[in-house]
Amino acid sequence: MNTETTKCLIIGSGPAGYTAAIYATRANLAPILYEGLQPGGQLTTTSEVENFPGYPDGVMGSQMMEDFKNQAARFGADIRSGYIEKIDLSKRPFEALDDNGATVMADTVIIATGASAKYLGLPDETTYAGMGVSACATCDGFFYRGRTVAVVGGGDTACEEAYYLSGLAKQVYLIVRKPHLRASKVMQKRVTEKENITILYNTNTLGLFGEGFLEGAHLVEHAGTDKEHKFDIKIDGFFLAIGHKPNTDLFEGQLKLDDQGYIVLPGDNQQTSVAGVFAAGDVADPKYQQAVCAAGSGCRAALDADLFLMEQQ
Ligand code: NDP
């Protein structure tokens, strides 16, 4: 298999990866970008994005990512639909192996691999995967028209998904483990005012049941207290919206990660614990996780990579 060289390898698409590609191409770094298993990243699984500046009427997440990609391609970024299977960050140039067996030797690497949805860890989630259990309401909500579903979580994602599903399903339960929602005030207002959303506070999921397809969930309210109450709800769909796990398995043992697996950026720029390796977007951002922040950090990572290469000359 062939070996290529590049000044800048970008791993991952999404707002961080594509923005890094826009800036890196304009800095003459001729970057190679691998889009990964989910081209466009998480935004391709959301519905309308209303808070990205420059789209006053909102924009569909997948359309926005197409716009980002086209902008990077216009300047000549080499955008590929594969993924990086293995990478050695122990010496420069860094050596990456793609899913076709080709090797890319890179002077700098920008990691923009994002984060993936978390699951509760119940064995039943696997049993009913694709048969009632989902982590993406906008991908799978269509199958639950006129039916009853539950969403787990109390953050913005959970509220957004519950609200979206309430337009399709007959009834939506929002299962929240705390006595309050964590979501922004505007999202809280939307879900509490929607008549077909029922919020179950102080409630956890014990398990799921059903013959073949999902038919319901076993829940517990006020677990471990004298008010503890176990009960079942009948549902056709169970949607997880309890946060994300950073996609850093590829870099374990090679870069400094925090206790949740996010890439640590030790300085005041996007450089990781390894010189010449930069990170951008949700993979290094446990706090904000917004598309606009990811895009901004993608820009910073490309500028940092360019500066790093100039300093090496
Ligand atoms: P969050 O981390 O904000 O919320 C996760 C929710 O899941 C919390 O309510 C948490 O409960 C709950 N949870 C976590 N683990 C479990 C568990 N094991 N069992 C039950 N419940 C659990 O994640 P989000 O994905 O909602 O949001 C991430 C970031 O993205 C946030 O900054 C958010 O504001 C942002 N976002 C913004 C949007 C927008 O502006 N349009 C849309 C979507 C997300 P607890 O509160 O008890 O910890």
GROMACS .gro file of C-alpha atoms and ligand atoms in nm:
model
  361
    1MET     CA    1   0.000   0.000   0.000
    2ASN     CA    2   0.114   0.356  -0.072
    3THR     CA    3   0.254   0.609   0.172
    4GLU     CA    4   0.167   0.978   0.146
    5THR     CA    5   0.300   1.279   0.328
    6THR     CA    6   0.115   1.588   0.442
    7LYS     CA    7   0.190   1.897   0.646
    8CYS     CA    8  -0.141   1.857   0.825
    9LEU     CA    9  -0.364   1.556   0.887
   10ILE     CA   10  -0.713   1.639   1.018
   11ILE     CA   11  -0.900   1.351   1.180
   12GLY     CA   12  -1.276   1.402   1.196
   13SER     CA   13  -1.533   1.619   1.027
   14GLY     CA   14  -1.800   1.827   1.202
   15PRO     CA   15  -1.764   2.202   1.260
   16ALA     CA   16  -1.416   2.168   1.418
   17GLY     CA   17  -1.261   1.948   1.148
   18TYR     CA   18  -1.406   2.136   0.851
   19THR     CA   19  -1.315   2.477   0.996
   20ALA     CA   20  -0.960   2.355   1.061
   21ALA     CA   21  -0.952   2.243   0.695
   22ILE     CA   22  -1.070   2.587   0.573
   23TYR     CA   23  -0.795   2.763   0.766
   24ALA     CA   24  -0.525   2.504   0.695
   25THR     CA   25  -0.584   2.514   0.317
   26ARG     CA   26  -0.576   2.894   0.318
   27ALA     CA   27  -0.242   2.872   0.505
   28ASN     CA   28  -0.106   2.649   0.225
   29LEU     CA   29  -0.079   2.342   0.449
   30ALA     CA   30  -0.263   2.127   0.188
   31PRO     CA   31  -0.439   1.926   0.462
   32ILE     CA   32  -0.580   1.577   0.426
   33LEU     CA   33  -0.906   1.536   0.620
   34TYR     CA   34  -1.058   1.199   0.709
   35GLU     CA   35  -1.432   1.238   0.771
   36GLY     CA   36  -1.468   0.932   0.994
   37LEU     CA   37  -1.763   0.699   1.040
   38GLN     CA   38  -2.017   0.982   1.069
   39PRO     CA   39  -1.932   1.242   0.802
   40GLY     CA   40  -2.038   1.583   0.927
   41GLY     CA   41  -2.045   1.461   1.288
   42GLN     CA   42  -2.322   1.493   1.542
   43LEU     CA   43  -2.490   1.791   1.377
   44THR     CA   44  -2.604   1.565   1.095
   45THR     CA   45  -2.827   1.388   1.348
   46THR     CA   46  -2.991   1.701   1.488
   47SER     CA   47  -3.281   1.883   1.331
   48GLU     CA   48  -3.273   2.261   1.305
   49VAL     CA   49  -2.979   2.461   1.441
   50GLU     CA   50  -3.108   2.798   1.560
   51ASN     CA   51  -2.808   2.937   1.745
   52PHE     CA   52  -2.524   2.933   1.490
   53PRO     CA   53  -2.450   3.296   1.395
   54GLY     CA   54  -2.506   3.377   1.029
   55TYR     CA   55  -2.827   3.173   0.990
   56PRO     CA   56  -3.098   3.413   1.111
   57ASP     CA   57  -3.379   3.174   1.012
   58GLY     CA   58  -3.204   2.860   1.143
   59VAL     CA   59  -3.060   2.583   0.928
   60MET     CA   60  -3.082   2.203   0.922
   61GLY     CA   61  -2.770   2.055   1.090
   62SER     CA   62  -2.688   1.834   0.791
   63GLN     CA   63  -2.720   2.131   0.551
   64MET     CA   64  -2.489   2.339   0.767
   65MET     CA   65  -2.225   2.064   0.762
   66GLU     CA   66  -2.259   2.037   0.383
   67ASP     CA   67  -2.195   2.414   0.364
   68PHE     CA   68  -1.884   2.381   0.585
   69LYS     CA   69  -1.755   2.091   0.375
   70ASN     CA   70  -1.812   2.275   0.045
   71GLN     CA   71  -1.629   2.578   0.180
   72ALA     CA   72  -1.327   2.364   0.277
   73ALA     CA   73  -1.336   2.184  -0.060
   74ARG     CA   74  -1.350   2.517  -0.247
   75PHE     CA   75  -1.005   2.605  -0.115
   76GLY     CA   76  -0.869   2.262  -0.211
   77ALA     CA   77  -0.884   2.054   0.110
   78ASP     CA   78  -0.839   1.682   0.036
   79ILE     CA   79  -1.153   1.546   0.206
   80ARG     CA   80  -1.175   1.167   0.229
   81SER     CA   81  -1.463   0.948   0.336
   82GLY     CA   82  -1.254   0.691   0.529
   83TYR     CA   83  -1.124   0.686   0.883
   84ILE     CA   84  -0.791   0.653   1.065
   85GLU     CA   85  -0.757   0.308   1.216
   86LYS     CA   86  -0.423   0.350   1.396
   87ILE     CA   87  -0.184   0.633   1.471
   88ASP     CA   88   0.164   0.659   1.622
   89LEU     CA   89   0.219   0.995   1.793
   90SER     CA   90   0.551   0.897   1.954
   91LYS     CA   91   0.771   1.053   1.684
   92ARG     CA   92   0.751   1.309   1.402
   93PRO     CA   93   0.637   1.282   1.131
   94PHE     CA   94   0.338   1.112   1.287
   95GLU     CA   95   0.237   0.786   1.119
   96ALA     CA   96  -0.131   0.712   1.057
   97LEU     CA   97  -0.290   0.410   0.894
   98ASP     CA   98  -0.628   0.451   0.724
   99ASP     CA   99  -0.908   0.196   0.682
  100ASN     CA  100  -0.785   0.112   0.330
  101GLY     CA  101  -0.439   0.020   0.456
  102ALA     CA  102  -0.274   0.340   0.325
  103THR     CA  103  -0.016   0.518   0.542
  104VAL     CA  104  -0.015   0.895   0.592
  105MET     CA  105   0.299   1.057   0.736
  106ALA     CA  106   0.196   1.392   0.888
  107ASP     CA  107   0.404   1.684   1.017
  108THR     CA  108   0.110   1.796   1.232
  109VAL     CA  109  -0.218   1.632   1.335
  110ILE     CA  110  -0.545   1.804   1.426
  111ILE     CA  111  -0.780   1.576   1.618
  112ALA     CA  112  -1.148   1.665   1.574
  113THR     CA  113  -1.310   1.328   1.642
  114GLY     CA  114  -1.592   1.468   1.855
  115ALA     CA  115  -1.799   1.276   2.106
  116SER     CA  116  -2.067   1.003   2.093
  117ALA     CA  117  -2.391   0.951   2.283
  118LYS     CA  118  -2.373   0.773   2.620
  119TYR     CA  119  -2.593   0.482   2.723
  120LEU     CA  120  -2.714   0.393   3.074
  121GLY     CA  121  -2.531   0.060   3.067
  122LEU     CA  122  -2.841  -0.160   3.107
  123PRO     CA  123  -2.815  -0.498   2.930
  124ASP     CA  124  -3.168  -0.432   2.794
  125GLU     CA  125  -3.035  -0.139   2.588
  126THR     CA  126  -2.842  -0.391   2.380
  127THR     CA  127  -3.133  -0.638   2.369
  128TYR     CA  128  -3.366  -0.376   2.218
  129ALA     CA  129  -3.106  -0.185   2.009
  130GLY     CA  130  -3.276  -0.099   1.681
  131MET     CA  131  -3.602  -0.247   1.819
  132GLY     CA  132  -3.712   0.047   2.029
  133VAL     CA  133  -3.389   0.183   2.178
  134SER     CA  134  -3.218   0.479   2.011
  135ALA     CA  135  -2.982   0.766   2.093
  136CYS     CA  136  -3.103   0.986   1.809
  137ALA     CA  137  -3.459   1.119   1.801
  138THR     CA  138  -3.418   1.301   1.472
  139CYS     CA  139  -3.282   0.985   1.305
  140ASP     CA  140  -3.545   0.742   1.438
  141GLY     CA  141  -3.837   0.958   1.557
  142PHE     CA  142  -4.023   0.904   1.230
  143PHE     CA  143  -4.087   0.539   1.325
  144TYR     CA  144  -4.284   0.648   1.634
  145ARG     CA  145  -4.556   0.857   1.472
  146GLY     CA  146  -4.870   0.838   1.686
  147ARG     CA  147  -4.702   0.611   1.942
  148THR     CA  148  -4.568   0.652   2.298
  149VAL     CA  149  -4.199   0.714   2.370
  150ALA     CA  150  -3.967   0.805   2.658
  151VAL     CA  151  -3.657   1.024   2.658
  152VAL     CA  152  -3.397   0.990   2.936
  153GLY     CA  153  -3.207   1.298   3.054
  154GLY     CA  154  -3.264   1.648   3.181
  155GLY     CA  155  -3.024   1.856   2.970
  156ASP     CA  156  -3.071   2.055   2.650
  157THR     CA  157  -3.036   1.747   2.432
  158ALA     CA  158  -3.308   1.558   2.621
  159CYS     CA  159  -3.546   1.854   2.612
  160GLU     CA  160  -3.478   1.917   2.244
  161GLU     CA  161  -3.540   1.551   2.162
  162ALA     CA  162  -3.855   1.533   2.378
  163TYR     CA  163  -3.988   1.845   2.209
  164TYR     CA  164  -3.908   1.713   1.863
  165LEU     CA  165  -4.071   1.376   1.940
  166SER     CA  166  -4.381   1.546   2.084
  167GLY     CA  167  -4.456   1.665   1.731
  168LEU     CA  168  -4.463   1.306   1.605
  169ALA     CA  169  -4.560   1.081   1.895
  170LYS     CA  170  -4.890   1.069   2.080
  171GLN     CA  171  -4.726   1.083   2.423
  172VAL     CA  172  -4.370   1.156   2.541
  173TYR     CA  173  -4.232   1.080   2.888
  174LEU     CA  174  -3.919   1.268   2.994
  175ILE     CA  175  -3.735   1.062   3.258
  176VAL     CA  176  -3.524   1.293   3.477
  177ARG     CA  177  -3.316   1.159   3.765
  178LYS     CA  178  -3.304   1.490   3.958
  179PRO     CA  179  -3.597   1.698   4.092
  180HIS     CA  180  -3.523   1.960   3.826
  181LEU     CA  181  -3.407   1.999   3.465
  182ARG     CA  182  -3.053   2.108   3.380
  183ALA     CA  183  -3.153   2.244   3.038
  184SER     CA  184  -3.156   2.616   2.947
  185LYS     CA  185  -3.464   2.815   3.052
  186VAL     CA  186  -3.594   2.842   2.695
  187MET     CA  187  -3.588   2.462   2.651
  188GLN     CA  188  -3.742   2.405   2.996
  189LYS     CA  189  -4.030   2.632   2.902
  190ARG     CA  190  -4.089   2.446   2.575
  191VAL     CA  191  -4.114   2.102   2.735
  192THR     CA  192  -4.310   2.201   3.044
  193GLU     CA  193  -4.569   2.383   2.833
  194LYS     CA  194  -4.618   2.102   2.580
  195GLU     CA  195  -4.935   1.913   2.674
  196ASN     CA  196  -4.825   1.569   2.545
  197ILE     CA  197  -4.492   1.571   2.736
  198THR     CA  198  -4.505   1.427   3.090
  199ILE     CA  199  -4.194   1.489   3.300
  200LEU     CA  200  -4.112   1.216   3.552
  201TYR     CA  201  -3.874   1.379   3.804
  202ASN     CA  202  -3.658   1.186   4.055
  203THR     CA  203  -3.694   0.882   3.833
  204ASN     CA  204  -3.446   0.622   3.709
  205THR     CA  205  -3.478   0.334   3.465
  206LEU     CA  206  -3.434  -0.017   3.604
  207GLY     CA  207  -3.493  -0.212   3.285
  208LEU     CA  208  -3.692  -0.255   2.966
  209PHE     CA  209  -3.938  -0.524   2.863
  210GLY     CA  210  -4.121  -0.655   2.558
  211GLU     CA  211  -4.159  -0.963   2.339
  212GLY     CA  212  -3.914  -0.899   2.055
  213PHE     CA  213  -3.989  -0.528   2.022
  214LEU     CA  214  -3.985  -0.288   2.316
  215GLU     CA  215  -4.317  -0.266   2.503
  216GLY     CA  216  -4.227  -0.079   2.820
  217ALA     CA  217  -3.983   0.031   3.090
  218HIS     CA  218  -3.948  -0.055   3.459
  219LEU     CA  219  -3.891   0.269   3.651
  220VAL     CA  220  -3.820   0.371   4.008
  221GLU     CA  221  -3.904   0.702   4.169
  222HIS     CA  222  -3.708   0.829   4.474
  223ALA     CA  223  -3.483   0.523   4.469
  224GLY     CA  224  -3.323   0.434   4.801
  225THR     CA  225  -3.551   0.659   5.012
  226ASP     CA  226  -3.863   0.584   5.217
  227LYS     CA  227  -4.068   0.731   4.928
  228GLU     CA  228  -3.927   0.472   4.682
  229HIS     CA  229  -4.190   0.365   4.430
  230LYS     CA  230  -4.141   0.118   4.146
  231PHE     CA  231  -4.372   0.131   3.845
  232ASP     CA  232  -4.391   0.047   3.474
  233ILE     CA  233  -4.473   0.263   3.174
  234LYS     CA  234  -4.585   0.131   2.835
  235ILE     CA  235  -4.365   0.271   2.560
  236ASP     CA  236  -4.272   0.184   2.202
  237GLY     CA  237  -3.949   0.386   2.193
  238PHE     CA  238  -3.676   0.462   2.447
  239PHE     CA  239  -3.439   0.748   2.361
  240LEU     CA  240  -3.112   0.815   2.545
  241ALA     CA  241  -3.003   1.179   2.583
  242ILE     CA  242  -2.771   1.167   2.885
  243GLY     CA  243  -2.459   1.331   2.749
  244HIS     CA  244  -2.161   1.221   2.549
  245LYS     CA  245  -1.835   1.028   2.563
  246PRO     CA  246  -1.532   1.174   2.379
  247ASN     CA  247  -1.401   0.968   2.086
  248THR     CA  248  -1.044   0.926   2.208
  249ASP     CA  249  -0.988   0.547   2.209
  250LEU     CA  250  -0.737   0.587   1.923
  251PHE     CA  251  -0.517   0.814   2.134
  252GLU     CA  252  -0.529   0.637   2.470
  253GLY     CA  253  -0.182   0.608   2.624
  254GLN     CA  254  -0.042   0.855   2.369
  255LEU     CA  255  -0.196   1.186   2.478
  256LYS     CA  256  -0.292   1.326   2.815
  257LEU     CA  257  -0.665   1.266   2.871
  258ASP     CA  258  -0.879   1.377   3.167
  259ASP     CA  259  -1.071   1.132   3.388
  260GLN     CA  260  -1.367   1.137   3.145
  261GLY     CA  261  -1.141   1.072   2.844
  262TYR     CA  262  -1.142   1.426   2.701
  263ILE     CA  263  -0.812   1.548   2.551
  264VAL     CA  264  -0.629   1.785   2.787
  265LEU     CA  265  -0.499   2.111   2.637
  266PRO     CA  266  -0.227   2.215   2.879
  267GLY     CA  267  -0.151   2.563   2.741
  268ASP     CA  268  -0.344   2.865   2.616
  269ASN     CA  269  -0.382   2.721   2.265
  270GLN     CA  270  -0.510   2.400   2.101
  271GLN     CA  271  -0.188   2.202   2.143
  272THR     CA  272  -0.222   1.869   2.324
  273SER     CA  273   0.041   1.713   2.552
  274VAL     CA  274   0.236   1.616   2.236
  275ALA     CA  275   0.409   1.891   2.034
  276GLY     CA  276   0.265   1.910   1.681
  277VAL     CA  277  -0.064   1.741   1.778
  278PHE     CA  278  -0.362   1.972   1.823
  279ALA     CA  279  -0.724   1.907   1.922
  280ALA     CA  280  -1.043   2.096   1.843
  281GLY     CA  281  -1.415   2.064   1.910
  282ASP     CA  282  -1.604   1.842   2.156
  283VAL     CA  283  -1.317   1.590   2.187
  284ALA     CA  284  -1.131   1.847   2.397
  285ASP     CA  285  -1.427   2.043   2.533
  286PRO     CA  286  -1.624   1.885   2.818
  287LYS     CA  287  -1.777   2.221   2.905
  288TYR     CA  288  -1.934   2.415   2.617
  289GLN     CA  289  -1.994   2.158   2.341
  290GLN     CA  290  -2.145   2.406   2.101
  291ALA     CA  291  -2.103   2.405   1.723
  292VAL     CA  292  -1.984   2.763   1.721
  293CYS     CA  293  -1.719   2.687   1.986
  294ALA     CA  294  -1.607   2.379   1.790
  295ALA     CA  295  -1.570   2.589   1.474
  296GLY     CA  296  -1.371   2.853   1.665
  297SER     CA  297  -1.136   2.593   1.812
  298GLY     CA  298  -1.090   2.436   1.465
  299CYS     CA  299  -0.968   2.775   1.342
  300ARG     CA  300  -0.732   2.806   1.641
  301ALA     CA  301  -0.593   2.454   1.586
  302ALA     CA  302  -0.511   2.526   1.219
  303LEU     CA  303  -0.343   2.857   1.308
  304ASP     CA  304  -0.147   2.681   1.584
  305ALA     CA  305  -0.038   2.405   1.343
  306ASP     CA  306   0.079   2.666   1.092
  307LEU     CA  307   0.275   2.852   1.359
  308PHE     CA  308   0.427   2.527   1.483
  309LEU     CA  309   0.552   2.442   1.132
  310MET     CA  310   0.697   2.791   1.084
  311GLU     CA  311   0.885   2.757   1.414
  312GLN     CA  312   1.034   2.425   1.297
  313GLN     CA  313   1.193   2.583   0.987
  314NDP     P1  314  -2.576   1.740   2.969
  314NDP     O1  315  -2.452   1.685   3.029
  314NDP     O2  316  -2.601   1.886   2.974
  314NDP     O3  317  -2.703   1.671   3.036
  314NDP     C1  318  -2.707   1.533   3.056
  314NDP     C2  319  -2.836   1.499   3.128
  314NDP     O4  320  -2.844   1.358   3.141
  314NDP     C3  321  -2.843   1.558   3.269
  314NDP     O5  322  -2.976   1.593   3.299
  314NDP     C4  323  -2.797   1.441   3.354
  314NDP     O6  324  -2.854   1.442   3.483
  314NDP     C5  325  -2.856   1.325   3.277
  314NDP     N1  326  -2.784   1.200   3.303
  314NDP     C6  327  -2.650   1.176   3.291
  314NDP     N2  328  -2.620   1.049   3.322
  314NDP     C7  329  -2.738   0.990   3.355
  314NDP     C8  330  -2.775   0.861   3.397
  314NDP     N3  331  -2.684   0.765   3.411
  314NDP     N4  332  -2.905   0.837   3.424
  314NDP     C9  333  -2.998   0.932   3.409
  314NDP     N5  334  -2.972   1.059   3.370
  314NDP    C10  335  -2.842   1.087   3.343
  314NDP     O7  336  -2.574   1.683   2.820
  314NDP     P2  337  -2.651   1.735   2.690
  314NDP     O8  338  -2.617   1.636   2.585
  314NDP     O9  339  -2.793   1.761   2.717
  314NDP    O10  340  -2.581   1.875   2.657
  314NDP    C11  341  -2.438   1.884   2.640
  314NDP    C12  342  -2.401   2.030   2.609
  314NDP    O11  343  -2.454   2.067   2.481
  314NDP    C13  344  -2.459   2.129   2.709
  314NDP    O12  345  -2.369   2.233   2.727
  314NDP    C14  346  -2.584   2.179   2.639
  314NDP    O13  347  -2.624   2.307   2.683
  314NDP    C15  348  -2.540   2.178   2.494
  314NDP     N6  349  -2.655   2.165   2.401
  314NDP    C16  350  -2.706   2.281   2.348
  314NDP    C17  351  -2.812   2.276   2.261
  314NDP    C18  352  -2.863   2.406   2.205
  314NDP    O14  353  -2.822   2.510   2.253
  314NDP     N7  354  -2.949   2.403   2.105
  314NDP    C19  355  -2.876   2.150   2.222
  314NDP    C20  356  -2.818   2.034   2.286
  314NDP    C21  357  -2.711   2.044   2.372
  314NDP     P3  358  -2.801   1.542   3.599
  314NDP    O15  359  -2.856   1.676   3.568
  314NDP    O16  360  -2.859   1.478   3.718
  314NDP    O17  361  -2.651   1.535   3.595
   0.00000   0.00000   0.00000
